[in-house]
GROMACS .gro file of N, CA and C in nm:
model
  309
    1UNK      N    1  -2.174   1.293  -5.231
    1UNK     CA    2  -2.283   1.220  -5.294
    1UNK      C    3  -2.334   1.107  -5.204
    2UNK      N    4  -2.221   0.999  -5.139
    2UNK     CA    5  -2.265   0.925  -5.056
    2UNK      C    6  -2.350   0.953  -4.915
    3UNK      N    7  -2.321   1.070  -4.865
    3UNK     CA    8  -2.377   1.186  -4.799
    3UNK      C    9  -2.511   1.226  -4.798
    4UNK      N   10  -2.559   1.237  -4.929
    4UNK     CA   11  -2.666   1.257  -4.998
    4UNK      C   12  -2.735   1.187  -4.975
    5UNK      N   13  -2.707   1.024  -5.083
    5UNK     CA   14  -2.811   0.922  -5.102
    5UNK      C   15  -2.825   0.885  -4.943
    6UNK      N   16  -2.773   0.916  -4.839
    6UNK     CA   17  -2.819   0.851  -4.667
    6UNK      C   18  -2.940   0.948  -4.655
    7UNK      N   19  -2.931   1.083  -4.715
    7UNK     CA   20  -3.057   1.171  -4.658
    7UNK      C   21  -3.123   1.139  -4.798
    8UNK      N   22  -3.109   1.128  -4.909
    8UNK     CA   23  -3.242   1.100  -5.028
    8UNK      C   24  -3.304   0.939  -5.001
    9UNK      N   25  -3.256   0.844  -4.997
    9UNK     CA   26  -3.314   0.709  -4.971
    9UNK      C   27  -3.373   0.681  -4.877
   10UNK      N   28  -3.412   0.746  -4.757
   10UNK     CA   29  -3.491   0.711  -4.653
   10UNK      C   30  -3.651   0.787  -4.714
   11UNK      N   31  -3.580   0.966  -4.754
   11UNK     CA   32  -3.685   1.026  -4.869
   11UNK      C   33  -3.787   0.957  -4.948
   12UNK      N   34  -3.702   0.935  -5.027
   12UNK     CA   35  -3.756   0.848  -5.138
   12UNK      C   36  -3.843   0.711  -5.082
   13UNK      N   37  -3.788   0.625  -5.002
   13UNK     CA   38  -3.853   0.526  -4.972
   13UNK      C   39  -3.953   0.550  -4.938
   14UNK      N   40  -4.017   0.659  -4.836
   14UNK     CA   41  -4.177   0.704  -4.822
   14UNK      C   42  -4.235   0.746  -4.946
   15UNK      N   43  -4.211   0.764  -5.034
   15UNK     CA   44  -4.248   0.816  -5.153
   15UNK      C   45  -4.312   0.664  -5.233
   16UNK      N   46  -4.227   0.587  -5.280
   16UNK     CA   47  -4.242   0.462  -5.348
   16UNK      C   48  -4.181   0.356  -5.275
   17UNK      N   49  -4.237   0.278  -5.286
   17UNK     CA   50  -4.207   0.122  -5.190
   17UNK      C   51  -4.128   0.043  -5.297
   18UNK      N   52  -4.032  -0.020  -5.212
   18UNK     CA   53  -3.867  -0.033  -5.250
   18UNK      C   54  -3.762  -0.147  -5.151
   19UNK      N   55  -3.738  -0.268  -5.169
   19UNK     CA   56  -3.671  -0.332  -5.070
   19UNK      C   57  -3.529  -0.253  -5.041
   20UNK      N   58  -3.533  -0.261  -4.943
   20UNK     CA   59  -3.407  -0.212  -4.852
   20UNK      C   60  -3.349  -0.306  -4.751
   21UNK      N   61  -3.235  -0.289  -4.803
   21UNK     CA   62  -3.124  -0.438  -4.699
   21UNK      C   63  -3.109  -0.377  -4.589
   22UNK      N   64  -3.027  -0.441  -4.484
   22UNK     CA   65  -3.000  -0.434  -4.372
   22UNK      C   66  -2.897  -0.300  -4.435
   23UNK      N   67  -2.884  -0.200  -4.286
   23UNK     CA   68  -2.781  -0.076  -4.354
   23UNK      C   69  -2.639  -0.109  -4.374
   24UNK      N   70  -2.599  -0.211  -4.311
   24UNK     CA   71  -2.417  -0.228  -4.369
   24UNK      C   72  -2.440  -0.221  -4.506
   25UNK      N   73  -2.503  -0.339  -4.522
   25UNK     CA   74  -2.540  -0.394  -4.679
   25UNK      C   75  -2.551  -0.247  -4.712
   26UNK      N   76  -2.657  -0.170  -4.690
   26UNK     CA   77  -2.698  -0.049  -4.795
   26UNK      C   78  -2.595   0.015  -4.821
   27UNK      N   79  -2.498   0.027  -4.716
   27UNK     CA   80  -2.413   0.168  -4.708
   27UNK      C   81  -2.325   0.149  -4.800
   28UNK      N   82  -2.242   0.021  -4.856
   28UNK     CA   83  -2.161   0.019  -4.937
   28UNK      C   84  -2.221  -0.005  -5.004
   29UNK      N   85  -2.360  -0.051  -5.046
   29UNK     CA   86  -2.411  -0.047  -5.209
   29UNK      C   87  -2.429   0.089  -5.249
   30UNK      N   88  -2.444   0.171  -5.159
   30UNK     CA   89  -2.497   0.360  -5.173
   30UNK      C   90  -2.395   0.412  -5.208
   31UNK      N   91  -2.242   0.344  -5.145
   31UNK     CA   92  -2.146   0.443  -5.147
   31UNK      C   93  -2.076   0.395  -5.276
   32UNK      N   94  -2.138   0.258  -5.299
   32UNK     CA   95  -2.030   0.199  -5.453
   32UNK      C   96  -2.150   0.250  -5.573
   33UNK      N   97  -2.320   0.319  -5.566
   33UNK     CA   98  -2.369   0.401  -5.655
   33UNK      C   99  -2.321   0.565  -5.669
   34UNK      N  100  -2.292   0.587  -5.545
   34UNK     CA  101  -2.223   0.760  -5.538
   34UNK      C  102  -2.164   0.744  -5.630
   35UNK      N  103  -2.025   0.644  -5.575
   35UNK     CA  104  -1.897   0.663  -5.696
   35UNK      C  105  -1.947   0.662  -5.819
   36UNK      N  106  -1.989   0.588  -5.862
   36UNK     CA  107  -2.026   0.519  -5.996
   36UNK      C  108  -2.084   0.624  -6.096
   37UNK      N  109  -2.228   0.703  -6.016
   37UNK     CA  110  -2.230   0.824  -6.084
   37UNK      C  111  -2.153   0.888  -6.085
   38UNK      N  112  -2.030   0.922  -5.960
   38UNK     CA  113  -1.954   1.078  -6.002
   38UNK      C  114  -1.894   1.029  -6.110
   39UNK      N  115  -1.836   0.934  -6.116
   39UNK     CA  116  -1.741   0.892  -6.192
   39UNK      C  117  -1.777   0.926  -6.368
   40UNK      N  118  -1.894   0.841  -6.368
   40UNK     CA  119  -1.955   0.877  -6.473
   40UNK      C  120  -1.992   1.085  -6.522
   41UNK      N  121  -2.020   1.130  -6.380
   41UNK     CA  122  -2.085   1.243  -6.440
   41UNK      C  123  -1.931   1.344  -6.473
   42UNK      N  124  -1.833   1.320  -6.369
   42UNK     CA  125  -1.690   1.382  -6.388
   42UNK      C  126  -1.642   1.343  -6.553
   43UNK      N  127  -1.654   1.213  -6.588
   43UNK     CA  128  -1.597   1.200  -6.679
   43UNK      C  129  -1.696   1.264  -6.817
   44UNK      N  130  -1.832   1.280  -6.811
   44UNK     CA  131  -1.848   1.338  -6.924
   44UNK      C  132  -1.923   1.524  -6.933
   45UNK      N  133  -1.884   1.551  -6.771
   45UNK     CA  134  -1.896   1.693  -6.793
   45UNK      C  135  -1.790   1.774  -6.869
   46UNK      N  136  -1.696   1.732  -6.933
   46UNK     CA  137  -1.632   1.818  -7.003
   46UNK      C  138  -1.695   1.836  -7.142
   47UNK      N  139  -1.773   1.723  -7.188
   47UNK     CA  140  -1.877   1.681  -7.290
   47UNK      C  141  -2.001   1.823  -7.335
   48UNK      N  142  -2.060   1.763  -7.226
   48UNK     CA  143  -2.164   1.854  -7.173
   48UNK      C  144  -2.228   1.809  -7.045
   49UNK      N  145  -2.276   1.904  -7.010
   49UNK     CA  146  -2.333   1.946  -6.849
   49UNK      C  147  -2.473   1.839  -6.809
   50UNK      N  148  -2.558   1.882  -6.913
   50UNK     CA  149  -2.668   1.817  -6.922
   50UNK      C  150  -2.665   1.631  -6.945
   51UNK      N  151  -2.565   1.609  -7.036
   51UNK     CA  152  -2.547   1.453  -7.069
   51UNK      C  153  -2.523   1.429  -6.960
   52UNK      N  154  -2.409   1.423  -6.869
   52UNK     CA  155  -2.355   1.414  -6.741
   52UNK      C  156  -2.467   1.343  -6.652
   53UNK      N  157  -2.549   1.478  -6.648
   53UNK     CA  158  -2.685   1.484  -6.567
   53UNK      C  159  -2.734   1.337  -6.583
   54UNK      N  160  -2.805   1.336  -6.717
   54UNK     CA  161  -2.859   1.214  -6.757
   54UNK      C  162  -2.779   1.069  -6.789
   55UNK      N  163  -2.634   1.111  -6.821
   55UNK     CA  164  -2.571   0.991  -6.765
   55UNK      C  165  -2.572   0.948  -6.648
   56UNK      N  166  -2.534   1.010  -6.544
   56UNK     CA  167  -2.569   0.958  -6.398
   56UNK      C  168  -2.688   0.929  -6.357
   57UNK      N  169  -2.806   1.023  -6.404
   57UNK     CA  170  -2.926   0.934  -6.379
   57UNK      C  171  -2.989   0.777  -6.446
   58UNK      N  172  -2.914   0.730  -6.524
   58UNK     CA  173  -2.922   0.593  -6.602
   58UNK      C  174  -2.802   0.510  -6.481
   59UNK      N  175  -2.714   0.557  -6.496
   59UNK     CA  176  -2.601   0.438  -6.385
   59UNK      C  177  -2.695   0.421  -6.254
   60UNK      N  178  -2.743   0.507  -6.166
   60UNK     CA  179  -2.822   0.567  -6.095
   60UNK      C  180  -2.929   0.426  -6.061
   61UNK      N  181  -3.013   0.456  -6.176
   61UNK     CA  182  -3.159   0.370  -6.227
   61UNK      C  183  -3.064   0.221  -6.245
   62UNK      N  184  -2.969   0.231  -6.308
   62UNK     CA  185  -2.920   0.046  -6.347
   62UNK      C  186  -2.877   0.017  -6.186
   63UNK      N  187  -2.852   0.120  -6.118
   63UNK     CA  188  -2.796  -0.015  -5.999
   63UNK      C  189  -2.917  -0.024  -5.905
   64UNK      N  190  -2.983   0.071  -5.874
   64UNK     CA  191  -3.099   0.067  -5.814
   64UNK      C  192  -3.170  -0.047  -5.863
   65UNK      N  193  -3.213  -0.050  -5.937
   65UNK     CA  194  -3.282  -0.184  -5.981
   65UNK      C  195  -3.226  -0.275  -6.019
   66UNK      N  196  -3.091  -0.299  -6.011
   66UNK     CA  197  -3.031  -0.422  -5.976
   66UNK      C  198  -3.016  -0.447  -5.821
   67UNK      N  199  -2.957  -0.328  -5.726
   67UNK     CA  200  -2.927  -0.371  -5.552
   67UNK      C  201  -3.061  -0.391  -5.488
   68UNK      N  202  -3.167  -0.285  -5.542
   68UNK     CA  203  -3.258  -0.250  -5.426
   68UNK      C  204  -3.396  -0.238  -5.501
   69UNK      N  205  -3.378  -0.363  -5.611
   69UNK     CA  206  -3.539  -0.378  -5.668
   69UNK      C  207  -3.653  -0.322  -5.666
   70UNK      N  208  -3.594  -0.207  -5.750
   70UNK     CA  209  -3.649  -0.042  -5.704
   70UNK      C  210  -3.776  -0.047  -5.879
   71UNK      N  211  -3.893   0.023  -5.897
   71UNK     CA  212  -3.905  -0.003  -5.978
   71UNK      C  213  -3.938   0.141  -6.095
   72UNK      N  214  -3.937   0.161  -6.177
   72UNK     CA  215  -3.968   0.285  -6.256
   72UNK      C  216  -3.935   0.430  -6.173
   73UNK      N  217  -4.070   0.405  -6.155
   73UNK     CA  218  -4.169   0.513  -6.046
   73UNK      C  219  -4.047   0.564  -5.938
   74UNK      N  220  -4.022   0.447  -5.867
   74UNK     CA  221  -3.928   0.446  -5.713
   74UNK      C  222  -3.810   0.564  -5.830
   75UNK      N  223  -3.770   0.483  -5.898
   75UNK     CA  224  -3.623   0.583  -5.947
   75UNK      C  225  -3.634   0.678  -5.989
   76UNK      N  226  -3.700   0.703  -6.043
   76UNK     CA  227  -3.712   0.843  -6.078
   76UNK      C  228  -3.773   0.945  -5.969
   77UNK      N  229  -3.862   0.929  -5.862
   77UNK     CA  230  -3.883   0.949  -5.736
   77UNK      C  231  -3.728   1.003  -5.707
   78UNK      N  232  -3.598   0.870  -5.661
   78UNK     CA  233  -3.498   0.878  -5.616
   78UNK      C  234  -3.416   1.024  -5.686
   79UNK      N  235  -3.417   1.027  -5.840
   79UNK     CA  236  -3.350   1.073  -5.855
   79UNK      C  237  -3.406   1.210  -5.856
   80UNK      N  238  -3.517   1.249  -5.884
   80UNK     CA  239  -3.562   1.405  -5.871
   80UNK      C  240  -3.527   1.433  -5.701
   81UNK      N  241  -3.579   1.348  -5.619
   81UNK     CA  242  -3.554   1.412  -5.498
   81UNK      C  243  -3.396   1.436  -5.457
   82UNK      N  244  -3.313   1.362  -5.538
   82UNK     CA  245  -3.181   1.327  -5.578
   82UNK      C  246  -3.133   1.535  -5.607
   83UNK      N  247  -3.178   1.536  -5.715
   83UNK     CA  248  -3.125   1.676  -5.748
   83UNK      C  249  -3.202   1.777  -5.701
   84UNK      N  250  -3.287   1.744  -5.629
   84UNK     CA  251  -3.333   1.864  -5.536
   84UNK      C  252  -3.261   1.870  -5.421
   85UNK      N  253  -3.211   1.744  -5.346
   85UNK     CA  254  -3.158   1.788  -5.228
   85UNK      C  255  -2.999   1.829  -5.302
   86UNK      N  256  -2.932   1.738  -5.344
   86UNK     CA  257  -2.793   1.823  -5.388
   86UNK      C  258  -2.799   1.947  -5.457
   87UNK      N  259  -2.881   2.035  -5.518
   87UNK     CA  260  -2.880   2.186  -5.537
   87UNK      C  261  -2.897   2.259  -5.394
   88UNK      N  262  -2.980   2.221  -5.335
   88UNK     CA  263  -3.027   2.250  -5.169
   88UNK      C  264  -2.839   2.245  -5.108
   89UNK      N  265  -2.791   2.150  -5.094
   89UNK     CA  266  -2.680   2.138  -5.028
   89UNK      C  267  -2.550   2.243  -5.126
   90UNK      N  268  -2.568   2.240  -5.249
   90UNK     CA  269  -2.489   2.269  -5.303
   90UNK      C  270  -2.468   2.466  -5.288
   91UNK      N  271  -2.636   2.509  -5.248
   91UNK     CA  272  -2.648   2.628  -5.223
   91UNK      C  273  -2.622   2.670  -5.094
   92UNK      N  274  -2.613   2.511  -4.948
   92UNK     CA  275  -2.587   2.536  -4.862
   92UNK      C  276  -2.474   2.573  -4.831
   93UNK      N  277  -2.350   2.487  -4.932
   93UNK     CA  278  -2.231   2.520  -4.890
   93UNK      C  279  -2.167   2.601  -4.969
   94UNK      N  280  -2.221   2.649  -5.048
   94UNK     CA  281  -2.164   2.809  -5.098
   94UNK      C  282  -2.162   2.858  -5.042
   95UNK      N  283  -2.320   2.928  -4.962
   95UNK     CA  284  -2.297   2.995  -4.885
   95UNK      C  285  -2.241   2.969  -4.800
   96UNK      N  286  -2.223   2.883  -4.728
   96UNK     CA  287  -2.118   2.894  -4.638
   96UNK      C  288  -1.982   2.903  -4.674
   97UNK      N  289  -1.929   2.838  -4.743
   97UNK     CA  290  -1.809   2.911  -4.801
   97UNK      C  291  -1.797   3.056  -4.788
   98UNK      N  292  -1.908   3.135  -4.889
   98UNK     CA  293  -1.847   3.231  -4.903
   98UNK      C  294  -1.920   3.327  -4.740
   99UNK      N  295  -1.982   3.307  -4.656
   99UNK     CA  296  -2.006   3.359  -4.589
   99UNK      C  297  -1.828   3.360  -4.491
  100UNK      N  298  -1.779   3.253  -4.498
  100UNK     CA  299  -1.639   3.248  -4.424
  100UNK      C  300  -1.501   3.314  -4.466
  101UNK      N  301  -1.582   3.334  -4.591
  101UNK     CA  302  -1.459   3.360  -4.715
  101UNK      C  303  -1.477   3.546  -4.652
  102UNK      N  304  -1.584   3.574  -4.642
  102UNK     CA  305  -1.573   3.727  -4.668
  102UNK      C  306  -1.593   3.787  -4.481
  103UNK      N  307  -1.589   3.656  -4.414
  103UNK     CA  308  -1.503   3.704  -4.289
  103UNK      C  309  -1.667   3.665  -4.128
   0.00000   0.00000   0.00000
């Protein structure tokens, strides 16, 4: 996820205008929002799939516009481009998995 938001937040920032700190600063605010959603989305995918979803996109939106005075528009920007690139990656490394898996 932290992985991610380094290739979605540069994304996103051409999209909607958005303060951005110096990158130390960013990297552990990015990597303490990764956690925060998985955390959140691990703990209520046993729930359901979809809440998950939209739970993490609210933790998501609350820290963004608390770290990086992001506004409406910007987050939701963030987060669609958000689950477009992690399905993208998520289809990348299947296949690769199973391309290794079957030799």
């Amino acid at each position: 996820s932290w992985v991610s938001l380094l290739i979605i937040v540069p994304i996103a920032r051409k999209l909607a205008d958005f303060a951005f700190p110096p990158w130390p600063e960013a990297l552990w605010k990015l990597a303490v929002i990764a956690l925060a959603c998985n955390v959140v989305a691990v703990a209520l995918d046993p729930v359901h799939f979809i809440l998950s979803l939209v739970a993490g996109a609210v933790v998501f939106f609350t820290l963004m516009v608390k770290w990086f005075e992001i506004d409406f528009f910007g987050a939701i920007m963030i987060v669609i481009v958000s689950w477009v690139v992690r399905a993208a990656l998520n289809v990348a490394l299947a296949g690769a998995i199973q391309a290794v898996l079957q030799g």
